[in-house]
PDB file of C-alpha atoms in Angstrom:
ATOM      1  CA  UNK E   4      85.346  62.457 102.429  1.00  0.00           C
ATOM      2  CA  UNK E   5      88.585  63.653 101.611  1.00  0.00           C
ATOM      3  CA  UNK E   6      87.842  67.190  99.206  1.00  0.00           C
ATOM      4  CA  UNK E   7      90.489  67.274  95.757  1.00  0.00           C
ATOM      5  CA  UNK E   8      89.118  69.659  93.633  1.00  0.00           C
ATOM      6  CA  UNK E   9      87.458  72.912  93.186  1.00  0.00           C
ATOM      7  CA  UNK E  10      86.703  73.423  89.689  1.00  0.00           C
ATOM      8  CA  UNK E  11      83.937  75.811  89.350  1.00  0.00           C
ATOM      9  CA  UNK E  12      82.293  78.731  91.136  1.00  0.00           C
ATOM     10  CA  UNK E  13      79.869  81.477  90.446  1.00  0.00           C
ATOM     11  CA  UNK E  14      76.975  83.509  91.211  1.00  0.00           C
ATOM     12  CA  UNK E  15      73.879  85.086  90.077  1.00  0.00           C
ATOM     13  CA  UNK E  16      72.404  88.545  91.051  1.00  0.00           C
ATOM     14  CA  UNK E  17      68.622  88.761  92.601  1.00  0.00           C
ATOM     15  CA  UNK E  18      66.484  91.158  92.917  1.00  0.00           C
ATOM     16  CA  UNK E  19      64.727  91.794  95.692  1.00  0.00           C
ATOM     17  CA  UNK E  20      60.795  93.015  95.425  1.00  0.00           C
ATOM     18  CA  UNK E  21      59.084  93.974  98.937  1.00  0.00           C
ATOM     19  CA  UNK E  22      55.101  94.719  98.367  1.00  0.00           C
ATOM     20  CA  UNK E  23      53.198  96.835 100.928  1.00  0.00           C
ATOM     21  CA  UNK E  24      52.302  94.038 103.300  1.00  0.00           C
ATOM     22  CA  UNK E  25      56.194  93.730 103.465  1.00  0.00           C
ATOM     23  CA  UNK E  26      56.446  90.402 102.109  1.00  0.00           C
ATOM     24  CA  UNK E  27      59.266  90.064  99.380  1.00  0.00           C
ATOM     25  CA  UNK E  28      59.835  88.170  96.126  1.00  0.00           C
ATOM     26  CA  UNK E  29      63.157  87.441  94.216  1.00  0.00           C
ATOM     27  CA  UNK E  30      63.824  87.365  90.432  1.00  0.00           C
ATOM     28  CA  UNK E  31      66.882  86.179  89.588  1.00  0.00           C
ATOM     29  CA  UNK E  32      68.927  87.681  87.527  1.00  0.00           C
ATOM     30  CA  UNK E  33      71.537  85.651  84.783  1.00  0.00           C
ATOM     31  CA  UNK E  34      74.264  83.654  86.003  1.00  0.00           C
ATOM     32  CA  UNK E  35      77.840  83.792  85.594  1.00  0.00           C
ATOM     33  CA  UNK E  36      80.331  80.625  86.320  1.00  0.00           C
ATOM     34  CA  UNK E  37      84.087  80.874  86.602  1.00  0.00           C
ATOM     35  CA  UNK E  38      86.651  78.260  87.172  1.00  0.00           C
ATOM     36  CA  UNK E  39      89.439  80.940  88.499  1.00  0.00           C
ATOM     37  CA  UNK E  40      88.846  79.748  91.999  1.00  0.00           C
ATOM     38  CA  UNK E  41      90.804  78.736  94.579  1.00  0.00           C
ATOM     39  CA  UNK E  42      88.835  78.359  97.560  1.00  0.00           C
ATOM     40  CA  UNK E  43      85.182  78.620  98.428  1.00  0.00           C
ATOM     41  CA  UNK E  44      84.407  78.518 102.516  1.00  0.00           C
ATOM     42  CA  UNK E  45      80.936  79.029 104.090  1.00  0.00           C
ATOM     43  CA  UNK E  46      81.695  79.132 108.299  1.00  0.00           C
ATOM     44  CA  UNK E  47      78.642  78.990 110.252  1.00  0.00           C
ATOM     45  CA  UNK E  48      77.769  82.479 111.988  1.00  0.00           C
ATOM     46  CA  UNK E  49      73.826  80.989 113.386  1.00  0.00           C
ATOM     47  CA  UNK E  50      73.537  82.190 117.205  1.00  0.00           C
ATOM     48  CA  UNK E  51      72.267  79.607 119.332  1.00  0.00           C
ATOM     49  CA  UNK E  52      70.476  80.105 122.690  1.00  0.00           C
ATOM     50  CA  UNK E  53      69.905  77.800 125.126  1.00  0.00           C
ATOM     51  CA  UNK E  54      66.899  77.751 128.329  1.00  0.00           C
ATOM     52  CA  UNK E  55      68.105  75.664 131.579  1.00  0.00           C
ATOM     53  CA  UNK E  56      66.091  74.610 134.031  1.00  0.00           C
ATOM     54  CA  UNK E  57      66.442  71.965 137.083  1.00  0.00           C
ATOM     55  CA  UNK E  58      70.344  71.735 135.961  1.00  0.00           C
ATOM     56  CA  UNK E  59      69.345  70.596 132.586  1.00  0.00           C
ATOM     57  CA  UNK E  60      69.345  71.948 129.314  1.00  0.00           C
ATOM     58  CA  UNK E  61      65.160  72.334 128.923  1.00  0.00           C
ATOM     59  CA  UNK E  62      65.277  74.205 124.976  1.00  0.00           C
ATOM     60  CA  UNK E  63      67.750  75.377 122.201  1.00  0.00           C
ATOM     61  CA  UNK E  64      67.127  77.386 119.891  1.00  0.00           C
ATOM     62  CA  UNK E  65      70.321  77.709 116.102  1.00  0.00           C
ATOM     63  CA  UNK E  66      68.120  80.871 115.524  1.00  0.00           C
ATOM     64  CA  UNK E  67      68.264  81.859 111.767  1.00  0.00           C
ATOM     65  CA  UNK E  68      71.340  80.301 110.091  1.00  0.00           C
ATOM     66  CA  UNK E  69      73.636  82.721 108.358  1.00  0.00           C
ATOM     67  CA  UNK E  70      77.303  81.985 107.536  1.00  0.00           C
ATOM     68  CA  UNK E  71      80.556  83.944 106.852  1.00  0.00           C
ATOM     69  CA  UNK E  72      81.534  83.409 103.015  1.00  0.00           C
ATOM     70  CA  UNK E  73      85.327  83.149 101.939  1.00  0.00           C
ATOM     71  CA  UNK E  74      85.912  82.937  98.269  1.00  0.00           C
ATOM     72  CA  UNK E  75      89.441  83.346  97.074  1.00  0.00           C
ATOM     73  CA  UNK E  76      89.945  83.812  93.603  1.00  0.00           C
ATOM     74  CA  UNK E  77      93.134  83.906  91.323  1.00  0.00           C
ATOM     75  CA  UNK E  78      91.665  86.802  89.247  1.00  0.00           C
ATOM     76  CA  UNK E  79      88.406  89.159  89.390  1.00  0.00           C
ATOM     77  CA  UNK E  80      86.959  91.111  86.757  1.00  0.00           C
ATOM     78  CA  UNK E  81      86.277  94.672  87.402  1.00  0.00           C
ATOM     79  CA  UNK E  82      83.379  94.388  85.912  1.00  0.00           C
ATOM     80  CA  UNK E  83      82.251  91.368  88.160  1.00  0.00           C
ATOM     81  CA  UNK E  84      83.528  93.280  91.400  1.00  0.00           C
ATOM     82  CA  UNK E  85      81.267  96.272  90.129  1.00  0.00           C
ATOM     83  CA  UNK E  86      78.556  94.373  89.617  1.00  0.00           C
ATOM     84  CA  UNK E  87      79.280  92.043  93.687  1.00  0.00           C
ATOM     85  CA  UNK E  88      79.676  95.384  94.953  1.00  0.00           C
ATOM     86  CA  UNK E  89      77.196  97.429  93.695  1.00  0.00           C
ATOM     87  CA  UNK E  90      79.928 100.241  92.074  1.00  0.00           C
ATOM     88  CA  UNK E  91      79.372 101.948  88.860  1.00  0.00           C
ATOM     89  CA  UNK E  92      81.978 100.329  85.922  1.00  0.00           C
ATOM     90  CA  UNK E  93      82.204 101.934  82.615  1.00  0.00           C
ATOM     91  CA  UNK E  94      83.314  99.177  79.903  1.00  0.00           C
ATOM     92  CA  UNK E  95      84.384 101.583  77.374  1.00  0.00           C
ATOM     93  CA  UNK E  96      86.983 102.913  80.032  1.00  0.00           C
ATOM     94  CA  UNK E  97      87.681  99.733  81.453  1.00  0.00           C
ATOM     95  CA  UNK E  98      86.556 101.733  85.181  1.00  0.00           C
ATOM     96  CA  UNK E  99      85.236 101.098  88.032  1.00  0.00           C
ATOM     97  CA  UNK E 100      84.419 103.792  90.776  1.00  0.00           C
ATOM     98  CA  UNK E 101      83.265 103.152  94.275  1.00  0.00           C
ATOM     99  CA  UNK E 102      80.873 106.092  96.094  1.00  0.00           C
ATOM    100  CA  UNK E 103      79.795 106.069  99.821  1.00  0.00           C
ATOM    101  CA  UNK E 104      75.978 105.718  98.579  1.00  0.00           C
ATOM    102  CA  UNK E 105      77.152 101.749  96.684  1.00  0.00           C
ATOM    103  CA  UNK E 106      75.708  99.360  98.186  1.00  0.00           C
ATOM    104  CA  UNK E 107      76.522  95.378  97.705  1.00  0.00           C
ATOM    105  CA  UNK E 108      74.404  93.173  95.343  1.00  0.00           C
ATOM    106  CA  UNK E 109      72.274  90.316  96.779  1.00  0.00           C
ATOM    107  CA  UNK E 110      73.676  87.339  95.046  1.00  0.00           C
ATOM    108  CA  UNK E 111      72.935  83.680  95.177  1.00  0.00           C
ATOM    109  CA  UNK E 112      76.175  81.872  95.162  1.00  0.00           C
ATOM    110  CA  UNK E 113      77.733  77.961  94.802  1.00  0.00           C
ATOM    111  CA  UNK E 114      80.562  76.143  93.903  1.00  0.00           C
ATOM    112  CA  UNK E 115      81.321  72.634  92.751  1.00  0.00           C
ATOM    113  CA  UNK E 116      83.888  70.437  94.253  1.00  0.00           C
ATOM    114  CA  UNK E 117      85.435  66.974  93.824  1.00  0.00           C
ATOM    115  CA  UNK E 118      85.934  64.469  96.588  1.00  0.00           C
ATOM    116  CA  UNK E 119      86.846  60.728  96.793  1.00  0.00           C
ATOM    117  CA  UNK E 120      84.529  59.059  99.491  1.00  0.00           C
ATOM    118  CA  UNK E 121      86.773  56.071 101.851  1.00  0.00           C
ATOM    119  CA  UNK E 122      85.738  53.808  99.104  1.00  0.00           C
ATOM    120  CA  UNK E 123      87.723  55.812  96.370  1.00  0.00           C
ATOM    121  CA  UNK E 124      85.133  56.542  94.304  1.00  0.00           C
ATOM    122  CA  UNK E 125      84.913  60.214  92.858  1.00  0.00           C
ATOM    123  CA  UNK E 126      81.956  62.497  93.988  1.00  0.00           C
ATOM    124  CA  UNK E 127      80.691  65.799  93.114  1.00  0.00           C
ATOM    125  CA  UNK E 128      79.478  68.110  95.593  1.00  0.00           C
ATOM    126  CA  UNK E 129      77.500  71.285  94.788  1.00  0.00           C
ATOM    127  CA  UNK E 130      77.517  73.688  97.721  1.00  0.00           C
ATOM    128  CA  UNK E 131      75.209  76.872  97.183  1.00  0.00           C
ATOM    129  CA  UNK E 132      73.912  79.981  99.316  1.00  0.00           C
ATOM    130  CA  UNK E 133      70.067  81.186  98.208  1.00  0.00           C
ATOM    131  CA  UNK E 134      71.339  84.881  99.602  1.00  0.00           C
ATOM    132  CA  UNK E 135      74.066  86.183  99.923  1.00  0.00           C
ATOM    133  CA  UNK E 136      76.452  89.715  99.450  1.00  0.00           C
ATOM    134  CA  UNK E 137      80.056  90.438  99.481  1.00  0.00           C
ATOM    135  CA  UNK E 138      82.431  93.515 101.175  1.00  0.00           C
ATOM    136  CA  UNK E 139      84.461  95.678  98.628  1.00  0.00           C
ATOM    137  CA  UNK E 140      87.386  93.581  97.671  1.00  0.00           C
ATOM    138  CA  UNK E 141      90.543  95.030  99.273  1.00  0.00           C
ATOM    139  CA  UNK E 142      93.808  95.491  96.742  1.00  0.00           C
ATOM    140  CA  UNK E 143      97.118  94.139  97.726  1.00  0.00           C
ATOM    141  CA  UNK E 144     100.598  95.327  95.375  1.00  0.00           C
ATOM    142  CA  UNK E 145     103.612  93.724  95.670  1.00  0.00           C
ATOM    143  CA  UNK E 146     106.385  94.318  93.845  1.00  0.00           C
ATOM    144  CA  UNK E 147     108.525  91.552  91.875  1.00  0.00           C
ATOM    145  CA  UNK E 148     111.394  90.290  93.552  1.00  0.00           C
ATOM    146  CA  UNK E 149     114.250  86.932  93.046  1.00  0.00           C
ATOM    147  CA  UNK E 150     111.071  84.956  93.785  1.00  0.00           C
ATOM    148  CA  UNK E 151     107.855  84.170  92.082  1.00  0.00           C
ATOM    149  CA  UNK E 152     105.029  85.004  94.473  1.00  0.00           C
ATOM    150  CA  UNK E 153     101.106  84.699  93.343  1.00  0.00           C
ATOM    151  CA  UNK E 154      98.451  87.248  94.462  1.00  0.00           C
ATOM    152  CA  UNK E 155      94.818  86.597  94.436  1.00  0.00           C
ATOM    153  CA  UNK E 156      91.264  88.293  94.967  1.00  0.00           C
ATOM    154  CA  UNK E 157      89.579  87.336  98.818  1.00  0.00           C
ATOM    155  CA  UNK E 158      85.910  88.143  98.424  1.00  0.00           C
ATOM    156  CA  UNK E 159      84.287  88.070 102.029  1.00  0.00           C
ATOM    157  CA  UNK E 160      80.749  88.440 102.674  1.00  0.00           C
ATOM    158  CA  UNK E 161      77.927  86.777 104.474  1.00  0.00           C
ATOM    159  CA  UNK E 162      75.089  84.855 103.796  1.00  0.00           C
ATOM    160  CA  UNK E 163      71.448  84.163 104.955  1.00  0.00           C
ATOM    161  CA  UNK E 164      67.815  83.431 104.371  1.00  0.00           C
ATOM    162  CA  UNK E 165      66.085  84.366 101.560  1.00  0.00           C
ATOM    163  CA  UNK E 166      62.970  85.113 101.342  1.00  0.00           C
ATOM    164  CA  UNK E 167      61.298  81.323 101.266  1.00  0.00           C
ATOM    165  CA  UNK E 168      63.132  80.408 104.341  1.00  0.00           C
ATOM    166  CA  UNK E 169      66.171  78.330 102.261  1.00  0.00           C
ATOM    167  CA  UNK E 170      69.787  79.006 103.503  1.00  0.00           C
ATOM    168  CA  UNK E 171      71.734  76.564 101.995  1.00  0.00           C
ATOM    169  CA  UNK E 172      71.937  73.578  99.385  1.00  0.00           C
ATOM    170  CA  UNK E 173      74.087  70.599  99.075  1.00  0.00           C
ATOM    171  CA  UNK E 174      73.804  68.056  96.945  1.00  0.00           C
ATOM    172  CA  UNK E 175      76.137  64.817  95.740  1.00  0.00           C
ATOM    173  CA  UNK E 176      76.159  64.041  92.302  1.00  0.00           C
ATOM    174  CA  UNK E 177      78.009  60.708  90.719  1.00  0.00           C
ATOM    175  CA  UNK E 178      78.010  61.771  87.422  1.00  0.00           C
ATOM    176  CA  UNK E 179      80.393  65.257  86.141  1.00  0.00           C
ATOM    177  CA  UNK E 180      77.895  66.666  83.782  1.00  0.00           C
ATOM    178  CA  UNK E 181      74.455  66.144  86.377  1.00  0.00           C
ATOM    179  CA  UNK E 182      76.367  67.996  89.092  1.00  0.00           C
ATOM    180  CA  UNK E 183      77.463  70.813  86.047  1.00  0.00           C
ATOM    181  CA  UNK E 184      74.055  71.171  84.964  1.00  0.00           C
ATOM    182  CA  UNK E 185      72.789  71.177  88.533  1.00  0.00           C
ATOM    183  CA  UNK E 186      75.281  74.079  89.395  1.00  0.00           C
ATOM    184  CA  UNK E 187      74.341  76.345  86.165  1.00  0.00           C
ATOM    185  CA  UNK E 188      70.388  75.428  87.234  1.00  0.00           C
ATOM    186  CA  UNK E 189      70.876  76.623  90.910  1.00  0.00           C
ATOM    187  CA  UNK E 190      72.542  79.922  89.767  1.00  0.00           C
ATOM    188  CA  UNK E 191      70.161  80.331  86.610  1.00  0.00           C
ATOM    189  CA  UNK E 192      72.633  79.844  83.902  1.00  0.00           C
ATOM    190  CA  UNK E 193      70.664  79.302  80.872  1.00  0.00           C
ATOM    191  CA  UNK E 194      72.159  77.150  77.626  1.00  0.00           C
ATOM    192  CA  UNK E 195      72.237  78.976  74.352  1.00  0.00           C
TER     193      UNK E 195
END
């Protein structure tokens, strides 16, 4: 499948409850959605090990899957990169301050893209992370010049199990508004 689109993207904040026995449990928190996105990458970081025995591979093992996130985005909020990376942000300032002590917010995170299958016909795919957290976003200046050049936002981060066990979701939808309502349902958007 050949991928032609990217139109949305977003995330949703969870918190994260551990109880004596050490167990945890998430509540998620309300979802936001953007469409300023211009690309969304999840590169598998799972460690493998293998056993060989009698010059033969006897066992692997993926280990637990994690993955290196890569979202690039033509503009971010300060509020939102307060909120991804745990800073303070006043609103009636229009501020945000980073400390030593921040640290990131756990996030579930997906995007929706558009492909065409070999057959031509159009297909939605919604690609989401149960857990995940960014780095502080790093700030790149440049000044104007005879041509017109474009910056953008590169959030980085990782992401990993949660606390059921899920890593990842994917899931092909024919229909525009199923795959939508799937996306805003994964990172618990609700409709007013």
């Amino acid at each position: 499948m050949a991928y032609i689109g990217l139109p949305y993207y977003g995330y949703c904040p969870i918190k994260i409850t551990t109880s004596d026995d050490g167990s945890e449990s998430e509540t998620l928190g309300a979802g936001k959605i953007t469409s300023a996105v211009i690309s969304y990458a999840g590169e598998n970081d799972s460690e493998s090990g293998e056993l060989w025995a009698g010059d033969r591979r006897e066992q692997r093992d993926n280990g637990s899957p994690t993955a290196k996130l890569t979202i690039d985005r033509s503009y971010l909020s300060l509020a939102d990169e307060a909120e991804l990376g745990g800073h303070k942000y006043e609103e009636a300032t229009k501020t945000l301050e980073r400390k030593d002590t921040d640290t990131p917010a756990t996030v579930r995170v997906a995007a929706l893209g558009k492909m065409k299958t070999p057959e031509r016909k159009l297909v939605y795919r919604l690609i989401g992370y149960y857990r995940a957290s960014f780095d502080p976003v790093s700030d790149t200046l440049n000044t104007s010049g005879k041509g017109v050049s474009y910056g953008t936002t590169k959030l980085t981060g990782a992401a990993e199990c949660n606390a059921k066990g899920e890593f990842m979701k994917k899931q092909d939808f024919d229909d525009y508004n199923a795959a939508l309502t799937a996306l805003k349902t994964f990172l618990n958007i609700l409709e007013e």
